[in-house]
Coordinates of C-alpha atoms in Angstrom, one line a residue:
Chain A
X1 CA 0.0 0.0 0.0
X2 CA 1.3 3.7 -0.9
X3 CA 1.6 6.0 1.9
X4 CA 1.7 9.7 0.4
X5 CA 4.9 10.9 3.3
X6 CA 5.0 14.3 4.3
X7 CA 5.2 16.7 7.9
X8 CA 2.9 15.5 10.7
X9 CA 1.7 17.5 13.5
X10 CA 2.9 17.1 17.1
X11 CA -1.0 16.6 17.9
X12 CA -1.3 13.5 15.1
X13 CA 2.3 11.9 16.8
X14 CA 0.8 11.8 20.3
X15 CA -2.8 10.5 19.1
X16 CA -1.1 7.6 17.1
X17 CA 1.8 6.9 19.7
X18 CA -0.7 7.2 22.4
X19 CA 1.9 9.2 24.0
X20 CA 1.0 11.6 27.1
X21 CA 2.8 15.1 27.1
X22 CA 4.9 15.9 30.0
X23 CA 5.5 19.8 29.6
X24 CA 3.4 22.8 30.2
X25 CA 1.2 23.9 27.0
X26 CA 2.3 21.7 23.8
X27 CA 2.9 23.1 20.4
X28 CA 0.3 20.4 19.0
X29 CA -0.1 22.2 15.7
X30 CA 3.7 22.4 15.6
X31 CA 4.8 19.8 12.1
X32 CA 7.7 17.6 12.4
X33 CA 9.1 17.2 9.0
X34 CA 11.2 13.7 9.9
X35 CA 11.4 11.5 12.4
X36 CA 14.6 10.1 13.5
X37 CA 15.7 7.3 16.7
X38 CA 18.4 6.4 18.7
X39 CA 19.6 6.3 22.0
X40 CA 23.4 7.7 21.0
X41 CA 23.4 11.6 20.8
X42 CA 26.2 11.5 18.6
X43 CA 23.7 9.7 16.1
X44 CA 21.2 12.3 16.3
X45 CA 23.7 15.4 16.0
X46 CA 25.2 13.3 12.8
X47 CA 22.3 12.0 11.2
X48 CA 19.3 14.1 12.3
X49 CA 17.6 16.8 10.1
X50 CA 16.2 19.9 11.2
X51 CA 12.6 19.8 12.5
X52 CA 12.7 16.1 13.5
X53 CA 10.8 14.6 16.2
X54 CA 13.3 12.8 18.0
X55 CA 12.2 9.2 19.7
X56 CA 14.4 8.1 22.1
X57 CA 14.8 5.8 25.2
X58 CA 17.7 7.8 26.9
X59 CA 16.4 10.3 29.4
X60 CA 19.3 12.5 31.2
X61 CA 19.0 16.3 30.4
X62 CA 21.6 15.5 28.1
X63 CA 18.6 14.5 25.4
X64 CA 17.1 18.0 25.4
X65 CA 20.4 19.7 24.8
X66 CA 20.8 17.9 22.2
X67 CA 17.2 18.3 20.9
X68 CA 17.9 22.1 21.1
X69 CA 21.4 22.1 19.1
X70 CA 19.8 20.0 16.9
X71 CA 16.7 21.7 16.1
X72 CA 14.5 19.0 16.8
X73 CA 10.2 20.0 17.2
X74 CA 9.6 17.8 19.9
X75 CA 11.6 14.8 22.2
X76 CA 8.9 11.5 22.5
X77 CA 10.4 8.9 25.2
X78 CA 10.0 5.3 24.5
X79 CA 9.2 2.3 26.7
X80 CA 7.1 4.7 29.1
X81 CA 10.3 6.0 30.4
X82 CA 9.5 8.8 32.8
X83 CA 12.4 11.6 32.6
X84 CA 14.0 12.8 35.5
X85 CA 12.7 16.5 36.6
X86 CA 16.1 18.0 35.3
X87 CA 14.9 17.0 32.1
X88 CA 11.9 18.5 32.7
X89 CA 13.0 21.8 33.7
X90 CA 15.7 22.2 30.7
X91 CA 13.2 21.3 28.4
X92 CA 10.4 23.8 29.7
X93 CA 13.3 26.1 29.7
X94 CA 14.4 26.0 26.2
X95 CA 10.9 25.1 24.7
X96 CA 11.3 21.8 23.8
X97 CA 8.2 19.5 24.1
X98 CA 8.4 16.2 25.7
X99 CA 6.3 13.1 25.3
X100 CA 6.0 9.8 26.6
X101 CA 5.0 6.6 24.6
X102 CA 4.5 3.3 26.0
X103 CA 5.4 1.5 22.7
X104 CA 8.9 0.5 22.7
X105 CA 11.9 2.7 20.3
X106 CA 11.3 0.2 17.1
X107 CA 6.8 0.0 17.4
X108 CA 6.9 4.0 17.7
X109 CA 9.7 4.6 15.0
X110 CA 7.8 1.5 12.9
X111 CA 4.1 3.3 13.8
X112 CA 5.0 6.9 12.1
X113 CA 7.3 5.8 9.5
X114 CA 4.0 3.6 8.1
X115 CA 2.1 6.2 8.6
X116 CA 4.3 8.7 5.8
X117 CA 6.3 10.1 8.3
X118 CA 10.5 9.7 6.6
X119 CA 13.4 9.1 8.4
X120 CA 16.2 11.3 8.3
X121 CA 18.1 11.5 5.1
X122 CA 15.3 10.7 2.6
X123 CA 14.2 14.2 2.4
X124 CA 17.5 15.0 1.4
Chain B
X1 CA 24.0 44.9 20.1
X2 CA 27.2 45.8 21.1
X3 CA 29.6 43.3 23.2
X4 CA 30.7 45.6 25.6
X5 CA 26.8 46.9 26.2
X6 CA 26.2 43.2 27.1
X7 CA 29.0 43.3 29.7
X8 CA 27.5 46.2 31.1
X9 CA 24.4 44.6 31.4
X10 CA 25.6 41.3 32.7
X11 CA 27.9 43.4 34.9
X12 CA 24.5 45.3 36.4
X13 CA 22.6 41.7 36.5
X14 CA 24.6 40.1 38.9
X15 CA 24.6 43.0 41.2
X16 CA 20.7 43.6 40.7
X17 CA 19.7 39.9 41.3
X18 CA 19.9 37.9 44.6
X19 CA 21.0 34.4 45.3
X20 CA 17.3 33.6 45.7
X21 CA 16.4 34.1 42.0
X22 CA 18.9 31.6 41.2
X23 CA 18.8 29.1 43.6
X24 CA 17.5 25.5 43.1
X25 CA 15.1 25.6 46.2
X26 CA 14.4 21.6 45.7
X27 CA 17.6 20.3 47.7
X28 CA 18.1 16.8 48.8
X29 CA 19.0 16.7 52.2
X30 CA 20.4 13.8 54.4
X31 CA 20.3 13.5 58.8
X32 CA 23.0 13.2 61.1
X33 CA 21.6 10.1 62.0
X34 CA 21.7 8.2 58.1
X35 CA 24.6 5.3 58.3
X36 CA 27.8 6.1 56.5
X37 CA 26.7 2.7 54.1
X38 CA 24.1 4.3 53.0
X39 CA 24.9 7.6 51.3
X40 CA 26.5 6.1 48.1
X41 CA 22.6 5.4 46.8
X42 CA 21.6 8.9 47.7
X43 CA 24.3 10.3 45.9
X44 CA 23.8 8.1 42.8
X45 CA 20.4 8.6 42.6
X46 CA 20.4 12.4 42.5
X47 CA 23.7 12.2 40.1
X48 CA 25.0 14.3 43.3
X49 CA 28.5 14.3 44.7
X50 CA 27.4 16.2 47.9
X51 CA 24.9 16.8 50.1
X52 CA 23.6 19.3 53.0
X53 CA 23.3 17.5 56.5
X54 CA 20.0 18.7 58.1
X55 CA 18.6 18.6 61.5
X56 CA 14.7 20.4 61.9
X57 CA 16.0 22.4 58.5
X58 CA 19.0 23.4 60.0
X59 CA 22.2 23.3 58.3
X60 CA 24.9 21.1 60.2
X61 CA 27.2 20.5 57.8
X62 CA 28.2 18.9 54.4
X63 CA 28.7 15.5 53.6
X64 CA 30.8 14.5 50.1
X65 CA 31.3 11.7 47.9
X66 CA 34.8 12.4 48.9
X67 CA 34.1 12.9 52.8
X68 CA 32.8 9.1 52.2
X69 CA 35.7 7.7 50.2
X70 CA 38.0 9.2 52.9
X71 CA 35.9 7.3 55.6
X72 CA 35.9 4.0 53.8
X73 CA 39.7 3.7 53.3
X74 CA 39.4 4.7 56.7
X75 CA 38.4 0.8 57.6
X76 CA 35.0 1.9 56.6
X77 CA 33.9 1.3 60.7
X78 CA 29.7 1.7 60.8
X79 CA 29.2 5.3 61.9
X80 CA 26.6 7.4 60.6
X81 CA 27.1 10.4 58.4
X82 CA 27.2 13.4 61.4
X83 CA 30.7 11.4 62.8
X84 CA 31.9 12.3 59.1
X85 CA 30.4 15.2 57.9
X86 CA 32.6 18.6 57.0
X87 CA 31.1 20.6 59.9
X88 CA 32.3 23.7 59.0
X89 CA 30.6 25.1 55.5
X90 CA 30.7 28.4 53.5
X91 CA 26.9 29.3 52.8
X92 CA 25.3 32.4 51.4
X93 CA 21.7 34.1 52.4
X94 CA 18.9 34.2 50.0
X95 CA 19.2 38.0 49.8
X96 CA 22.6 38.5 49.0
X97 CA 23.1 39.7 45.6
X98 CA 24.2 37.3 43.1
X99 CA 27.8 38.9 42.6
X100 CA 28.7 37.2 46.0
X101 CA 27.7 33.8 45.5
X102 CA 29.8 34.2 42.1
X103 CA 33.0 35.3 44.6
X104 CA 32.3 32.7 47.1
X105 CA 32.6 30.2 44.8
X106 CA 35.4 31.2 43.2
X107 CA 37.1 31.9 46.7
X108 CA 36.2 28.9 48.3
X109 CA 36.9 27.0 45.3
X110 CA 33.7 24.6 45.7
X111 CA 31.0 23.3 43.4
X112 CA 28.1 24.4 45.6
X113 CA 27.3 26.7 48.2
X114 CA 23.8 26.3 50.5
X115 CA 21.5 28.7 50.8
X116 CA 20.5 30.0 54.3
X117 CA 17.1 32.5 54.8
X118 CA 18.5 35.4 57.2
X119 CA 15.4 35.3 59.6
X120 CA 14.9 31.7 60.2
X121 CA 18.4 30.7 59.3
X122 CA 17.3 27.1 58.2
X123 CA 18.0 26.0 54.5
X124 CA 16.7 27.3 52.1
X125 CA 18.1 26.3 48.8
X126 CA 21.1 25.3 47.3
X127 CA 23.1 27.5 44.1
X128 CA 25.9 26.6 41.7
X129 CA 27.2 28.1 38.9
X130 CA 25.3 26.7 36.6
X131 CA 22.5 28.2 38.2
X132 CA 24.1 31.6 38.5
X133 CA 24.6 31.0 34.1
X134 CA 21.3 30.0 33.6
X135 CA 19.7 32.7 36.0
X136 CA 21.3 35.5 34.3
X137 CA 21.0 33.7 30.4
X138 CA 17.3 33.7 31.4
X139 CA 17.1 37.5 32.8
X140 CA 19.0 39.2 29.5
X141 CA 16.6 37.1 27.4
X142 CA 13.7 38.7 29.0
X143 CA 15.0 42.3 29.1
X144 CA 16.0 41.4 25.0
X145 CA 11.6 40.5 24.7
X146 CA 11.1 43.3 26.6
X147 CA 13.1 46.2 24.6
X148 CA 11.8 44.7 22.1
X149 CA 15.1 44.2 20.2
X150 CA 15.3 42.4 16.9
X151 CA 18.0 40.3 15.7
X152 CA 20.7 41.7 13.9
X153 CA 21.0 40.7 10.4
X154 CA 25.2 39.3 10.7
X155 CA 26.1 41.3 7.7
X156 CA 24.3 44.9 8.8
X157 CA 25.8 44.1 11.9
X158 CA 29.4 44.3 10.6
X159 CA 28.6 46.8 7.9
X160 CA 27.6 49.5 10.9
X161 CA 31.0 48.7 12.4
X162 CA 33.4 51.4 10.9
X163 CA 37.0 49.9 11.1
X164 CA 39.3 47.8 8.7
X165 CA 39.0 44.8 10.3
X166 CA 36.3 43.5 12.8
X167 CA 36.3 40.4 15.0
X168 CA 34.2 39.7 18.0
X169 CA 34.9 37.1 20.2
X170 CA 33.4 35.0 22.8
X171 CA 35.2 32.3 25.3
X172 CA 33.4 29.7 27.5
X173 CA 35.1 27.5 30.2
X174 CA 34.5 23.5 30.7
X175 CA 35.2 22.0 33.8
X176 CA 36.5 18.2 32.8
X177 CA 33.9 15.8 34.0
X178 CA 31.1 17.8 34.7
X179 CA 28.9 15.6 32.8
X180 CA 25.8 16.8 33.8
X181 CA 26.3 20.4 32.3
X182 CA 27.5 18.5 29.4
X183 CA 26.3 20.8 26.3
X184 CA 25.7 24.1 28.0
X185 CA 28.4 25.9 26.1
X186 CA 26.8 24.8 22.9
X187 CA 23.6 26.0 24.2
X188 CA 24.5 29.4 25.0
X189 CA 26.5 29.7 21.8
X190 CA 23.8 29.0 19.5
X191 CA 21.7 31.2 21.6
X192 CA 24.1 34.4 20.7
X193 CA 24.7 33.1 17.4
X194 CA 21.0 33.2 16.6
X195 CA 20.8 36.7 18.2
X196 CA 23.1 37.6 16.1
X197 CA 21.0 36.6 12.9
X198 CA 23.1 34.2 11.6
X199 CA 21.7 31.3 8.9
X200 CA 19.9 28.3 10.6
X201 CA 22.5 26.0 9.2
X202 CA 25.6 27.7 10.4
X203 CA 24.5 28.0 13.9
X204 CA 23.3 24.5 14.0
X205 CA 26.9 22.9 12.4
X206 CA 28.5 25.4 15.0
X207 CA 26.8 24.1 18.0
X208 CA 26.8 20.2 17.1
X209 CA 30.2 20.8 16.5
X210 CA 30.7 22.7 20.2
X211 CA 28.8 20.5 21.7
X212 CA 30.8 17.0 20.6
X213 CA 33.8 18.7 21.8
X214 CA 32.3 19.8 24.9
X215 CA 31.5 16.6 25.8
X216 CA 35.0 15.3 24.7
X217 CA 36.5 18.0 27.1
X218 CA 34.4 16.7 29.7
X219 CA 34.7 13.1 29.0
X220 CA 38.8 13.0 28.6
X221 CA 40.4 16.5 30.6
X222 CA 40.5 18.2 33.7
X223 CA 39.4 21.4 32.1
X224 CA 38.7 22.9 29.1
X225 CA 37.9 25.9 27.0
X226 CA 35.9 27.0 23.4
X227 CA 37.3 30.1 22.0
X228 CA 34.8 31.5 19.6
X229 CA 35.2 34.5 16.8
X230 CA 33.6 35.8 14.3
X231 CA 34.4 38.0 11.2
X232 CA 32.4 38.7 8.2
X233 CA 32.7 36.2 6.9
X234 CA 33.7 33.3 9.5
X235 CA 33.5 31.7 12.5
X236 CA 36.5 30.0 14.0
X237 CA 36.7 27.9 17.0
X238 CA 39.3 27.0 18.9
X239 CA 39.0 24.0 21.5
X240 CA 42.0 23.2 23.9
X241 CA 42.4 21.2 27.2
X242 CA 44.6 20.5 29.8
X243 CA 43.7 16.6 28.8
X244 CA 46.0 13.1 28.5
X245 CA 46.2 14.2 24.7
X246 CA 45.5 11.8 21.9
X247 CA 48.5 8.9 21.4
X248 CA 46.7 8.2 17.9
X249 CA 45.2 10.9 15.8
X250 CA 44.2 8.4 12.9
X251 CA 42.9 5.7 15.4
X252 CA 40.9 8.8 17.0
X253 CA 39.3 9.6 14.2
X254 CA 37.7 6.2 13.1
X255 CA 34.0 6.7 13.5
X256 CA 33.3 4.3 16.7
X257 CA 36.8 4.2 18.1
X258 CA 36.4 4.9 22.1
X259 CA 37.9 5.0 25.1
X260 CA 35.0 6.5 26.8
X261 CA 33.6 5.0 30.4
X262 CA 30.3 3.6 30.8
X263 CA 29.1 6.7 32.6
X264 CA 28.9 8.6 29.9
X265 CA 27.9 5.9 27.3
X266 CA 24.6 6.1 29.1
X267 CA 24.3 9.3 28.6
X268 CA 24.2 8.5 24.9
X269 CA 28.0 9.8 24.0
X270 CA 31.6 8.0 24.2
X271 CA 30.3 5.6 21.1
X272 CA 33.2 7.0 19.1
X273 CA 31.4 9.6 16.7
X274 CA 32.7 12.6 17.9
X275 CA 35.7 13.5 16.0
X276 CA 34.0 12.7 13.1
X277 CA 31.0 14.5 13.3
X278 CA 32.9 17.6 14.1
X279 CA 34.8 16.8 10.8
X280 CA 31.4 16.4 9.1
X281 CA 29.9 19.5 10.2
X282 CA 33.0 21.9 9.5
X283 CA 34.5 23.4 6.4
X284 CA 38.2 23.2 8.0
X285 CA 39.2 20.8 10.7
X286 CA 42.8 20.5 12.3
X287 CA 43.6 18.8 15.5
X288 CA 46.7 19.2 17.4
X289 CA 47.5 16.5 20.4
X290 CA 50.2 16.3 22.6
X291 CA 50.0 13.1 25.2
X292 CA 50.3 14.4 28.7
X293 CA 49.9 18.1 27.6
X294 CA 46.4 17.9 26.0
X295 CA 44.6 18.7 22.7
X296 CA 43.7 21.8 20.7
X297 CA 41.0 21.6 17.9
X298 CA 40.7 24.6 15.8
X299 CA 37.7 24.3 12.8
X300 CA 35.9 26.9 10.9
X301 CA 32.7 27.3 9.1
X302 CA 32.0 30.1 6.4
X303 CA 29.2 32.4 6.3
X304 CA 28.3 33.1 2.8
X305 CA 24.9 32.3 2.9
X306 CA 24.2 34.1 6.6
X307 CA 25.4 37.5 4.5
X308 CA 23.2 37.0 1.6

């Protein structure tokens, strides 16, 4: 089955991750443009794109920094991995929106990509 | 904006703000009373490597990660932390301007200071220097939305500069394994990079590429530091620390050659991509490493397309 691919709002990510978001007022109509997961930093400052909604399992504070240096939309935690409230804080700090999925790294990367959502260096 | 009118203004911040602005006011605290065996978890836990001894919300003293090693090597006999503690400890009020915590810490030469309010004299926070950054980061950014100032364009910016040559600079210090502040240099760089109008892209190579080598400063060296400056049409880094250097550039630079420790694996770095993603995201790349002295990287990044 085709799948036209193309941006997807924050607000369609959490409905089909059935993710709940742990920072104060979400940009829902905000549009990640790619999708891109890992748990190595390094993989996301290397391989990630601009505007990407980063899925991830690791939580430390250090995941938001690099959400923010890497322009990422949004962060979505995997596994139902509850951040620590550092993470919390630097991300309502610098604007970056968290969520929570229970699906593990590979269902939620698996879920959007089927739904049209590309990975990082196809929209190249 | 003009450098030396943000030096002023930082300069009038830390003077106009107290310690209570800036102060984490959710501290952990331990008792007198908690056995020696048991602090190690504490610590872990928090990602702490001290913490404030309280009795009724008193301060009584300090307890370290190092207070702790000392008392194991020490035969390790079950006592409980108030037999070990650092009784004596430099502190700061809530309404002391921000200026002295800044001196304090630098006097005292410690990571912390707790926070005491003057009329009850019980605990009431706990500041850093981090907090003291992020504090006044936080207070220029609102007077910025508030005055209403808009982002230079880089190239106006340099235009209005009458002179035959024009740098600005800007130099951040990393303290070697501070792994939790682990990529706030690249966060406050591409914060004035931005404010300075630069292209999207440039900014974004220029802070993955701060940020991998802040985390290699922190990972490998004692201390470090990320000399920044810009021209009209560059921006050149320069990354040195006092580290155990680099016995094999080559080797080095192999994506997923590491020597890093587990610690910082699971903070999702160490897997051996950082060299090379610096490479990757800068138009010149040298490294320099002597073993036992320490390692400079200088890079570069053009801005052709922020001056369009």
């Amino acid at each position: 089955m085709e799948v036209a691919t193309g941006p997807m709002t924050l607000r369609r990510i959490q409905e089909m991750l059935g993710a709940s978001c742990i920072t104060a007022d979400p940009p829902l109509d905000l549009e990640a443009l790619v999708g891109c997961a890992s748990d190595l930093m390094s993989n996301v400052l290397a391989f990630g794109r601009p505007h990407a909604i980063l899925l991830t399992g690791l939580t430390s504070p250090q995941t938001v920094r690099t959400a923010e240096v890497a322009d990422c939309v949004a962060v979505c935690f995997a596994y139902g991995r509850q951040p620590p409230a550092e993470t919390i804080e630097l991300a309502e700090g610098s604007g970056i929106p968290l969520f929570v999925t229970p699906l593990t790294l590979y269902a939620a990367s698996g879920r959007l990509y089927e739904l049209g959502l590309p990975g990082c260096p196809e929209i190249e | 904006m003009n450098r030396k009118e943000t030096v002023n203004e930082l300069q009038l911040l830390v003077y106009e703000l107290d310690v209570e602005s800036a102060m984490t006011k959710e501290v952990v605290t331990v008792s007198p009373d908690l056995a020696m065996d048991k602090l190690p978890k504490i610590l872990k836990s928090n990602r702490i490597t001290g913490v404030p001894v309280t009795e009724d919300g008193r301060l009584v003293g300090i307890i370290s990660l190092e207070d702790y090693v000392r008392w194991a090597a020490d035969d390790g006999k079950p006592s409980c932390v108030g037999d070990v503690m650092t009784r004596k400890v430099h502190t700061i009020y809530s309404d002391e301007p921000l200026v002295s915590a800044v001196s304090r810490l630098e006097r005292f030469a410690c990571g912390r200071l707790p926070v005491l309010d003057r009329t009850t004299d019980t605990l009431a926070g706990i500041v850093t220097k981090g907090d003291v950054i992020e504090s006044m980061l936080g207070n220029l950014e609102i007077d910025y939305r508030e005055e209403g100032l808009r982002t230079y364009r880089t190239s106006r910016f340099f235009e209005d500069i009458v002179s035959d040559s024009t740098e600005l600079s800007f130099a951040y210090e990393i303290r070697g394994e501070s792994i939790s502040e682990g990529g706030e240099v690249a966060s406050s760089l591409k914060k004035t990079l931005r404010r300075l109008g630069m292209h999207p892209d440039v900014v974004r190579r220029a802070a993955i590429t701060v940020y991998e080598a802040e985390m290699n400063v922190i990972i490998y060296a004692k201390a470090g530091r990320v000399r920044v400056s810009i021209d009209q049409h560059h921006i050149s880094m320069v990354v040195e620390d006092e580290g155990p250097g680099i016995p094999d550039l080559e080797q080095a630079m192999a994506p997923g050659f590491s020597t890093a420790p587990e610690s910082v694996r699971e903070l999702g770095f160490g897997a051996g991509m950082g060299l090379p993603n610096i490479k990757q995201c800068a138009e010149s790349f040298e490294i320099e490493s002597v073993v036992g002295e320490g390692t400079t990287l200088r890079v570069s990044f053009h801005m052709e397309e922020a001056c369009a």
